[in-house]
Structure formats: structure tokens, C-alpha cells
mmCIF file of C-alpha atoms in Angstrom:
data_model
loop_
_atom_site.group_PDB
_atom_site.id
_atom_site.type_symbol
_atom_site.label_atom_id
_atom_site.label_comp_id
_atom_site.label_asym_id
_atom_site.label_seq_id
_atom_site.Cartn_x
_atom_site.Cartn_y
_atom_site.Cartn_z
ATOM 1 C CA UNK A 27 12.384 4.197 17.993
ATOM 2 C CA UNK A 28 9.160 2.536 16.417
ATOM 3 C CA UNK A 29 8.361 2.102 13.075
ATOM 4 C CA UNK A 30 4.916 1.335 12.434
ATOM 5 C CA UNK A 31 3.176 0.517 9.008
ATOM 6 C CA UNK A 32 0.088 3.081 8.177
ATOM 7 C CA UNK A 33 -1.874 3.833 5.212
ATOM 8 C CA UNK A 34 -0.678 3.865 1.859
ATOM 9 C CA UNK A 35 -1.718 6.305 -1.164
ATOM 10 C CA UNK A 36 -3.097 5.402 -4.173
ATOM 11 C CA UNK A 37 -3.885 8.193 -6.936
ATOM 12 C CA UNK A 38 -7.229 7.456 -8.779
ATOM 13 C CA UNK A 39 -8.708 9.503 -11.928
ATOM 14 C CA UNK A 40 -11.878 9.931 -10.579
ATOM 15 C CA UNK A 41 -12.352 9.935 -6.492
ATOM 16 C CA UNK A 42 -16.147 9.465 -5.898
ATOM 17 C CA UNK A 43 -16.484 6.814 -8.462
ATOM 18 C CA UNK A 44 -13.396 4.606 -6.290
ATOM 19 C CA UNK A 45 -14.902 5.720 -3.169
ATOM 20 C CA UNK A 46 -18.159 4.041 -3.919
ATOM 21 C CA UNK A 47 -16.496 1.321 -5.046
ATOM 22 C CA UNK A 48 -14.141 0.732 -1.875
ATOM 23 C CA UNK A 49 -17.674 1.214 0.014
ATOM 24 C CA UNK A 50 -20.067 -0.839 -1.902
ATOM 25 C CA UNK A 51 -17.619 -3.065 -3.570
ATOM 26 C CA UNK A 52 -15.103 -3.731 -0.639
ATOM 27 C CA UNK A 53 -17.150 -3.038 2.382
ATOM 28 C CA UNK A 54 -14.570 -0.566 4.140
ATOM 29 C CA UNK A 55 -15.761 2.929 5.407
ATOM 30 C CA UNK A 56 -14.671 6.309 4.932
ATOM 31 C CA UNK A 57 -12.944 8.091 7.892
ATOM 32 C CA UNK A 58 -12.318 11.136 7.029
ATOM 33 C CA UNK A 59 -12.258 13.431 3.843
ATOM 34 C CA UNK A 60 -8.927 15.792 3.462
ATOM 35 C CA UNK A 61 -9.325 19.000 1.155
ATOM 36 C CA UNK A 62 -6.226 20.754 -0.014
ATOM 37 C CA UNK A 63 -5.371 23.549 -2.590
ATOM 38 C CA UNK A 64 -4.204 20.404 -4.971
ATOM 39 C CA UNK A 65 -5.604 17.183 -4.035
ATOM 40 C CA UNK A 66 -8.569 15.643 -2.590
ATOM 41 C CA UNK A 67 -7.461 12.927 -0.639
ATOM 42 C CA UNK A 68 -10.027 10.148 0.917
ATOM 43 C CA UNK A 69 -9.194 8.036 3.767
ATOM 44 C CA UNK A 70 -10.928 4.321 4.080
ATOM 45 C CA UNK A 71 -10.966 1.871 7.134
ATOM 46 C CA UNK A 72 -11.676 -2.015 6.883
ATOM 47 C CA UNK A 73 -12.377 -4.066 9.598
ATOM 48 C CA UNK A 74 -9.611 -4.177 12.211
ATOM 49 C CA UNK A 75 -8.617 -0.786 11.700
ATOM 50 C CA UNK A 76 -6.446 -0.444 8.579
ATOM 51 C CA UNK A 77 -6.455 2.313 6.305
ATOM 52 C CA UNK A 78 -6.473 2.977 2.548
ATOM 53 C CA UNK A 79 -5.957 6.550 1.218
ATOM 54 C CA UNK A 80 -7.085 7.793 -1.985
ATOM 55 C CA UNK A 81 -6.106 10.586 -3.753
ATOM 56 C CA UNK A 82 -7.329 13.072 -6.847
ATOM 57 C CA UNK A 83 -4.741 15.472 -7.547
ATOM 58 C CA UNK A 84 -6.756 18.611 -9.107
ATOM 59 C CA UNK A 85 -4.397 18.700 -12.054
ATOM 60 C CA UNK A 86 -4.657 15.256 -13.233
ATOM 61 C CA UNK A 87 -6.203 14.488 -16.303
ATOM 62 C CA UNK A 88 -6.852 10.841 -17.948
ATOM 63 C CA UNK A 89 -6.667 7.491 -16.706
ATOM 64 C CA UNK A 90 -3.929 6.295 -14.014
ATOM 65 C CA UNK A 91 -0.499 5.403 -15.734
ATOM 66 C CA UNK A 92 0.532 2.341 -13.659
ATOM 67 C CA UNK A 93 3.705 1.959 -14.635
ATOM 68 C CA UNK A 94 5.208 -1.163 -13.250
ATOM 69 C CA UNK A 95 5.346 0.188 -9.635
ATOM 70 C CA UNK A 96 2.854 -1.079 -7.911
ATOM 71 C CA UNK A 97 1.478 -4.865 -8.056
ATOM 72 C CA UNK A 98 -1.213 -5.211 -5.605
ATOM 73 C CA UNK A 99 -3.438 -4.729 -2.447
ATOM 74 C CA UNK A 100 -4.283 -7.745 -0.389
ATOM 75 C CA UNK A 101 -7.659 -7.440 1.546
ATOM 76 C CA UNK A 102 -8.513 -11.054 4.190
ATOM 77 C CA UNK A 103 -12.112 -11.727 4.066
ATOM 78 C CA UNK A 104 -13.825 -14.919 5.945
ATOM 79 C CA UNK A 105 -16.083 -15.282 2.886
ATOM 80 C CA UNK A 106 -14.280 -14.672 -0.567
ATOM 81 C CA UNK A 107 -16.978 -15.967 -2.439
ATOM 82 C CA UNK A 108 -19.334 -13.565 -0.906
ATOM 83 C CA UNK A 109 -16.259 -10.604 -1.299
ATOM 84 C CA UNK A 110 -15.387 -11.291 -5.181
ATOM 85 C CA UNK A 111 -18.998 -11.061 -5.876
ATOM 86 C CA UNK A 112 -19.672 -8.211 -4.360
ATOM 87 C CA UNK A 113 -16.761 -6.717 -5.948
ATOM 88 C CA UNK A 114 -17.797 -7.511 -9.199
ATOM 89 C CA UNK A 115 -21.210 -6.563 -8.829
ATOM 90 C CA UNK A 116 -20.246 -2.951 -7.885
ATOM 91 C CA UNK A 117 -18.059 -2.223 -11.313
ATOM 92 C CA UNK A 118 -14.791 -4.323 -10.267
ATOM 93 C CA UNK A 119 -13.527 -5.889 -12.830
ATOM 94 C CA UNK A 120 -13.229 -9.794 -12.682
ATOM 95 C CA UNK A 121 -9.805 -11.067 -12.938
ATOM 96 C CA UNK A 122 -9.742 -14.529 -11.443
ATOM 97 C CA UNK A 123 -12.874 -16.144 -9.498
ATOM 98 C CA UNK A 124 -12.248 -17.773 -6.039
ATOM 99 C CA UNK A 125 -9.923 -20.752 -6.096
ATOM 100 C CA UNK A 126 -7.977 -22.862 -3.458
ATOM 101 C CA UNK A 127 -4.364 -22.429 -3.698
ATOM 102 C CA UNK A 128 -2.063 -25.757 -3.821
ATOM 103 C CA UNK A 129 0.732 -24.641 -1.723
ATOM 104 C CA UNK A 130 -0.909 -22.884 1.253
ATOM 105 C CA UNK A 131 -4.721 -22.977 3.029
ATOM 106 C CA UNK A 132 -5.698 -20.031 1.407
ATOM 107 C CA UNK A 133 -8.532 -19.372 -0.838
ATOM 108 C CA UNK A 134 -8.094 -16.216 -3.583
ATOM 109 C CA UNK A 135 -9.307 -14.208 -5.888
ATOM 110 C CA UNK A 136 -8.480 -11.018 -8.291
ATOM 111 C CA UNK A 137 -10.493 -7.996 -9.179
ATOM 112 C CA UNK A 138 -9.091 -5.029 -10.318
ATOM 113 C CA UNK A 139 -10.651 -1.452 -9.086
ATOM 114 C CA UNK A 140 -11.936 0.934 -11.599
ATOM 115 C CA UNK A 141 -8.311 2.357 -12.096
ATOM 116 C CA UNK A 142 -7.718 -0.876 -12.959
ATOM 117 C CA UNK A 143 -5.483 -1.448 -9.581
ATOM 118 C CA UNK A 144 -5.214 -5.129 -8.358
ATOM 119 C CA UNK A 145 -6.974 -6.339 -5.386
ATOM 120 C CA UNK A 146 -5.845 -9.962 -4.284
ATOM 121 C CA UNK A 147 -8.924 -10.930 -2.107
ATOM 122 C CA UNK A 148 -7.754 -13.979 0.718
ATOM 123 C CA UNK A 149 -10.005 -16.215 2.691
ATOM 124 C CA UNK A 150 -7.467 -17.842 4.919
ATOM 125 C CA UNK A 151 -8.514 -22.014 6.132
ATOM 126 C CA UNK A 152 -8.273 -23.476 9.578
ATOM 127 C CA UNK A 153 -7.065 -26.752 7.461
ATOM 128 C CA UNK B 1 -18.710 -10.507 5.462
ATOM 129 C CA UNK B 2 -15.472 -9.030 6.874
ATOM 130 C CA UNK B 3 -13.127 -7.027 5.038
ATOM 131 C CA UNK B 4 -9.505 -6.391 6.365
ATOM 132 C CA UNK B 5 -6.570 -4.370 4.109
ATOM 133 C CA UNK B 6 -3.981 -6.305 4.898
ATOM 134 C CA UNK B 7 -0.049 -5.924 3.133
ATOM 135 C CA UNK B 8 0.313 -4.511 -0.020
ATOM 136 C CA UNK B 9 2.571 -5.466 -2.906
ATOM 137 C CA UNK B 10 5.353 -2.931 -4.507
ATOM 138 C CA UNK B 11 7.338 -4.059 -7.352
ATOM 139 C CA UNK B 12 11.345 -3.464 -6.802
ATOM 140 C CA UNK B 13 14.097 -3.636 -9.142
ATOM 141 C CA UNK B 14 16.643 -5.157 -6.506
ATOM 142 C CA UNK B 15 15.082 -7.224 -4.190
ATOM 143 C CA UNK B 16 17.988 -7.249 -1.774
ATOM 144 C CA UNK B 17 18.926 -3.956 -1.839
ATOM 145 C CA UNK B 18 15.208 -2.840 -1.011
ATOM 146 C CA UNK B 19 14.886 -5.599 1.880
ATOM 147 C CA UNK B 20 18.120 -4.054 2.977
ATOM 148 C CA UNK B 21 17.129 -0.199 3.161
ATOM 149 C CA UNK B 22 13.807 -1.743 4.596
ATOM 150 C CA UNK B 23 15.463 -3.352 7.273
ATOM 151 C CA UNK B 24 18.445 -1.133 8.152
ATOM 152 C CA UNK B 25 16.803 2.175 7.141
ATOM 153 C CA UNK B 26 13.443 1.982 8.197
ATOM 154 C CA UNK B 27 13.663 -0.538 11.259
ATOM 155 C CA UNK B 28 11.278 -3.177 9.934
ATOM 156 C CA UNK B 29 11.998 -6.754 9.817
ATOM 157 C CA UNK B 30 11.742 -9.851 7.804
ATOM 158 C CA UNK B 31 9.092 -12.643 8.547
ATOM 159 C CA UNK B 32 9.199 -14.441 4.964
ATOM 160 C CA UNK B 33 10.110 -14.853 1.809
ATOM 161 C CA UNK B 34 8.261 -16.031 -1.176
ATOM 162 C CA UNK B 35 9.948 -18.190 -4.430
ATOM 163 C CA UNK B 36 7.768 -18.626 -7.146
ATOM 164 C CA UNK B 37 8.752 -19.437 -10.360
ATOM 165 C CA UNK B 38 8.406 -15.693 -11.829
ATOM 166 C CA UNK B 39 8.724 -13.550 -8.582
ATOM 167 C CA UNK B 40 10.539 -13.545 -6.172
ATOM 168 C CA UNK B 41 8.905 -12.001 -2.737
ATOM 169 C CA UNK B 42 9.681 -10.666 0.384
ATOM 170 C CA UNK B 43 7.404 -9.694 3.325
ATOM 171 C CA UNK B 44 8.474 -7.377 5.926
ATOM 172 C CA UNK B 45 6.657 -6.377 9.077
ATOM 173 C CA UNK B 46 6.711 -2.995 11.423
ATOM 174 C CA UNK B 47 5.592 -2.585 15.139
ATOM 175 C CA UNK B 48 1.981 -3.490 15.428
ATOM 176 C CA UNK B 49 2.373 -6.094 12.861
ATOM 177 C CA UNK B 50 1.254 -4.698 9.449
ATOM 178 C CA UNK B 51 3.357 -5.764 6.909
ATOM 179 C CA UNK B 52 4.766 -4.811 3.016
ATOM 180 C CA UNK B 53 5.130 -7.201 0.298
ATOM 181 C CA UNK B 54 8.486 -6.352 -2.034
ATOM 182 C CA UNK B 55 8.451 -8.092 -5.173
ATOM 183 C CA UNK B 56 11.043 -9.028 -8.313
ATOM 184 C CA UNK B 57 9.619 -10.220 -11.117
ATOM 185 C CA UNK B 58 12.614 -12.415 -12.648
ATOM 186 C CA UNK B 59 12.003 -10.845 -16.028
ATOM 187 C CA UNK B 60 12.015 -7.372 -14.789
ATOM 188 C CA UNK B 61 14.703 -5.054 -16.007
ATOM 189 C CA UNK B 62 15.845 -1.646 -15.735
ATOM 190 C CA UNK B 63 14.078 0.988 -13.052
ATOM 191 C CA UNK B 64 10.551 1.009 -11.927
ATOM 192 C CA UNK B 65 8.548 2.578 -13.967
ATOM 193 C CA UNK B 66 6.244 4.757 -11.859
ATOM 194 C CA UNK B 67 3.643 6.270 -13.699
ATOM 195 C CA UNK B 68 1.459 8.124 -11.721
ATOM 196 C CA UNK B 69 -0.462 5.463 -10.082
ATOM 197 C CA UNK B 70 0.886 4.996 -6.580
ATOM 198 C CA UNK B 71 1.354 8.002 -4.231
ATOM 199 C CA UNK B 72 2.885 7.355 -0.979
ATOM 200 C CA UNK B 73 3.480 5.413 1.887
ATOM 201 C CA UNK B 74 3.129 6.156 5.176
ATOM 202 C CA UNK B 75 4.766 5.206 8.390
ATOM 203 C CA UNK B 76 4.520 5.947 11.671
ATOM 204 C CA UNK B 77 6.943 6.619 14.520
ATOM 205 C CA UNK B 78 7.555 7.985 17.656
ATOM 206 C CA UNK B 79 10.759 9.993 16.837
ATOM 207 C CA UNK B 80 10.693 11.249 13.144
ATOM 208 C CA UNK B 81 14.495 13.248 13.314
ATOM 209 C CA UNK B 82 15.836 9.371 14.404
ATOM 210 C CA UNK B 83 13.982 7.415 11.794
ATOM 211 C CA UNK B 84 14.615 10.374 9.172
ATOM 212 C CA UNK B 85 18.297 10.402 9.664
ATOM 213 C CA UNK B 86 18.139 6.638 10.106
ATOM 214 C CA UNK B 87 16.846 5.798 6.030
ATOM 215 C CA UNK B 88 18.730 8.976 4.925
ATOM 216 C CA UNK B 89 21.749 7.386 6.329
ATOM 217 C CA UNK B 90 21.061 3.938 5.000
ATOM 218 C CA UNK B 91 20.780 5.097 1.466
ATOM 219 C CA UNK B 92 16.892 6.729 1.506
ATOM 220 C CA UNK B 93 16.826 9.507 -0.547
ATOM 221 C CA UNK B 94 16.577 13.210 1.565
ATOM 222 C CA UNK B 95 13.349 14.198 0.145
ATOM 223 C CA UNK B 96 12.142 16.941 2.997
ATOM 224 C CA UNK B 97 13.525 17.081 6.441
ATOM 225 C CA UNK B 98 11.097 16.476 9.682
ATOM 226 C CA UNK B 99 8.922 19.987 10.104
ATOM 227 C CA UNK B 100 6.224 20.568 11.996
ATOM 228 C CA UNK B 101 2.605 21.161 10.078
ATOM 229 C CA UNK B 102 0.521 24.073 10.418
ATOM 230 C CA UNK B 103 -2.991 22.189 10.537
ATOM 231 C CA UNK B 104 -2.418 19.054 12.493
ATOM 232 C CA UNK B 105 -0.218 17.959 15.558
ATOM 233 C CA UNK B 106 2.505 16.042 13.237
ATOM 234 C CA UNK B 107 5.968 16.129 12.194
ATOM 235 C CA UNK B 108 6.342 14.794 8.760
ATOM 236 C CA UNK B 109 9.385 14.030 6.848
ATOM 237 C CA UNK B 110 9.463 12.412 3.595
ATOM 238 C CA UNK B 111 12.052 10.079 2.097
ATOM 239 C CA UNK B 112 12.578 7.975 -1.157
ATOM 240 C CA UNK B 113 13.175 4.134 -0.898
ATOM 241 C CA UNK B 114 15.878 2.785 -3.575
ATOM 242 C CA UNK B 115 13.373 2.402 -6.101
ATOM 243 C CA UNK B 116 12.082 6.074 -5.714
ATOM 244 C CA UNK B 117 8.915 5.044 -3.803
ATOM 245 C CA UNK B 118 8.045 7.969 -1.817
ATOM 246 C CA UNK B 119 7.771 7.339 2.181
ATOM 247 C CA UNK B 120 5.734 9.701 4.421
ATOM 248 C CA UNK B 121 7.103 9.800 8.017
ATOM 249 C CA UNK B 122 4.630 10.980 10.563
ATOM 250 C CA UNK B 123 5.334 11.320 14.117
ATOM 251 C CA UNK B 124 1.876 12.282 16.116
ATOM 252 C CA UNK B 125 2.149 14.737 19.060
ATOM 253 C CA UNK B 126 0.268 14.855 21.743
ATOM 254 C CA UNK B 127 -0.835 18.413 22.113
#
């Protein structure tokens, strides 16, 4: 028996406006569009395959109640720099610019999407 | 600029009973853990190598609080009765029972972790 990790769902208030984001602002592509009786549901692919679902239930009103559930979303980039900026520049909000990490060979940075969901961008080193 | 979704982050209010009912009810395994001083992490990995991040904030107390924000996750398998009975049986909430769906060649199944976190299991068919 094989258990393999997939796509996860996250609900947004407002699906075009975090589509364009997750193109423009992340880089990843849609795959496919889902339309049922009561939710819209987009799927998104980044490079090496991986998926991101979002969904817009058709009886939700107001902005996302986050709760304490969910922390974040890590997406590897080889240029964070280049990633948090275009993030930014596309309506993410800035959270924390690019900076080396002490402990491993990682650079990072925050944005949050315009749900205000947090994105951990990682530019992994060779040193 | 390359862009890949990599693990994602869920907040848990008892790290090791989560990494347990990840491990012995869904079949995925270990490959670190993370002590900070204000979290403690654990990252678990599934065939094909994607990978969750469980996290315990040390001053968290009491249940998740969900909100509304995050949906579902999905995994996938190649025998949805096994793995369904498998996370029922280590504690996963029954949610729905593996059934066959009208508009696509899947069985789905849907438990709840310890936390409540909703889990999609999809087994793919062939024809």
C-alpha cells in the first residue's frame, strides 16, 4: 500500500484575485479549473510538478478566518531575491526580505498571499 | 527563476500524537525533526518524497482553532479501503467511507487527523 503526498486545499475569499497572484506573483501555472454546485476550486503546478489547490466556496462571505491551523507553505526557488520581489510586486505582502539563515545553507524569505496566508520562500546553497 | 511548492506547515496541538497517527495511520515516515526555541517541528515524508511539516508552538494551548482557512489535504494511494481502514484504525476520524465518484475514475475517502484536519484519500483507476 502507497501513500503518496498530493495537493493540499487552501480556501481563499476571492479566487481570481489569488490566482493571479500564484501566477504573476509565484510563477506556478494553472492546470485545471474544477466547477461544482458549491465551490470553485483552482488547481496550480510549480516547477517539478507539485500542486496547490484553491478553493471559493459559493457561500462564503468575508475575509479567511485563519484560525491557528495552518502556519505556512514553503515554495524552493534558485533565486529568492528575484522570487520575494516578484511576490511583492504583484500585491504580496512583505513580511521578511531575503536573509541567510545561521543554522543551515538556506536563504529565506516571508510574504503573505492576499488572504494573508504565509509563504516561506527558500533558496537552498551548495555551501 | 524557478518556483517549486515544496512541504507545507500545519500547526498541531500534540506533536507526538499527530507524528504517531501520521506514521502508523497514514504510512508516512519521519526524516527530521526541528527544535527551535518556540516550535517544535516535525517533517514527515510519503512515497515519491513530498513531505508535511507538523508543528507545536510551545505556547500553544487547547485545540486548533480552524477557522475556515485551510481545506483539505490530499493523498494518494493505490488501495484506498487499506489506507482508509488503516488511519480509521489508528485513531483517524471515519469521516466518509471509500466510494466511487460519478465524474472521474477515483475512489475517495475522507478522514480526520487528531487535530480535525480533514484528509482526502484518492485512489486513481485506470479505466
Amino acid at each position: 500500500m502507497t501513500t503518496r503526498i498530493d495537493q493540499y486545499c487552501l480556501n481563499v475569499s476571492d479566487l481570481e484575485r489569488s490566482v493571479a497572484f500564484y501566477e504573476q506573483g509565484l510563477g506556478l501555472e494553472v492546470t485545471h479549473r474544477i466547477e461544482l454546485p458549491d465551490v470553485r476550486e483552482v488547481v496550480l503546478s510549480g516547477d517539478g510538478g507539485n500542486r496547490i489547490q484553491l478553493a471559493r466556496h459559493r457561500d462564503h462571505e468575508g475575509p479567511i478566518d485563519h484560525g491557528n491551523a495552518f502556519w505556512k507553505l514553503y515554495l524552493d526557488t534558485d533565486d529568492c531575491q528575484a522570487l520575494y520581489e516578484r511576490a511583492t510586486s504583484a500585491g504580496g505582502e512583505a513580511v521578511a526580505p531575503p536573509a541567510r539563515l545561521e543554522q543551515w545553507p538556506v536563504t529565506a524569505a516571508f510574504v503573505m498571499d492576499p488572504d494573508g496566508y504565509q509563504i516561506e520562500i527558500l533558496q537552498h546553497h551548495d555551501d
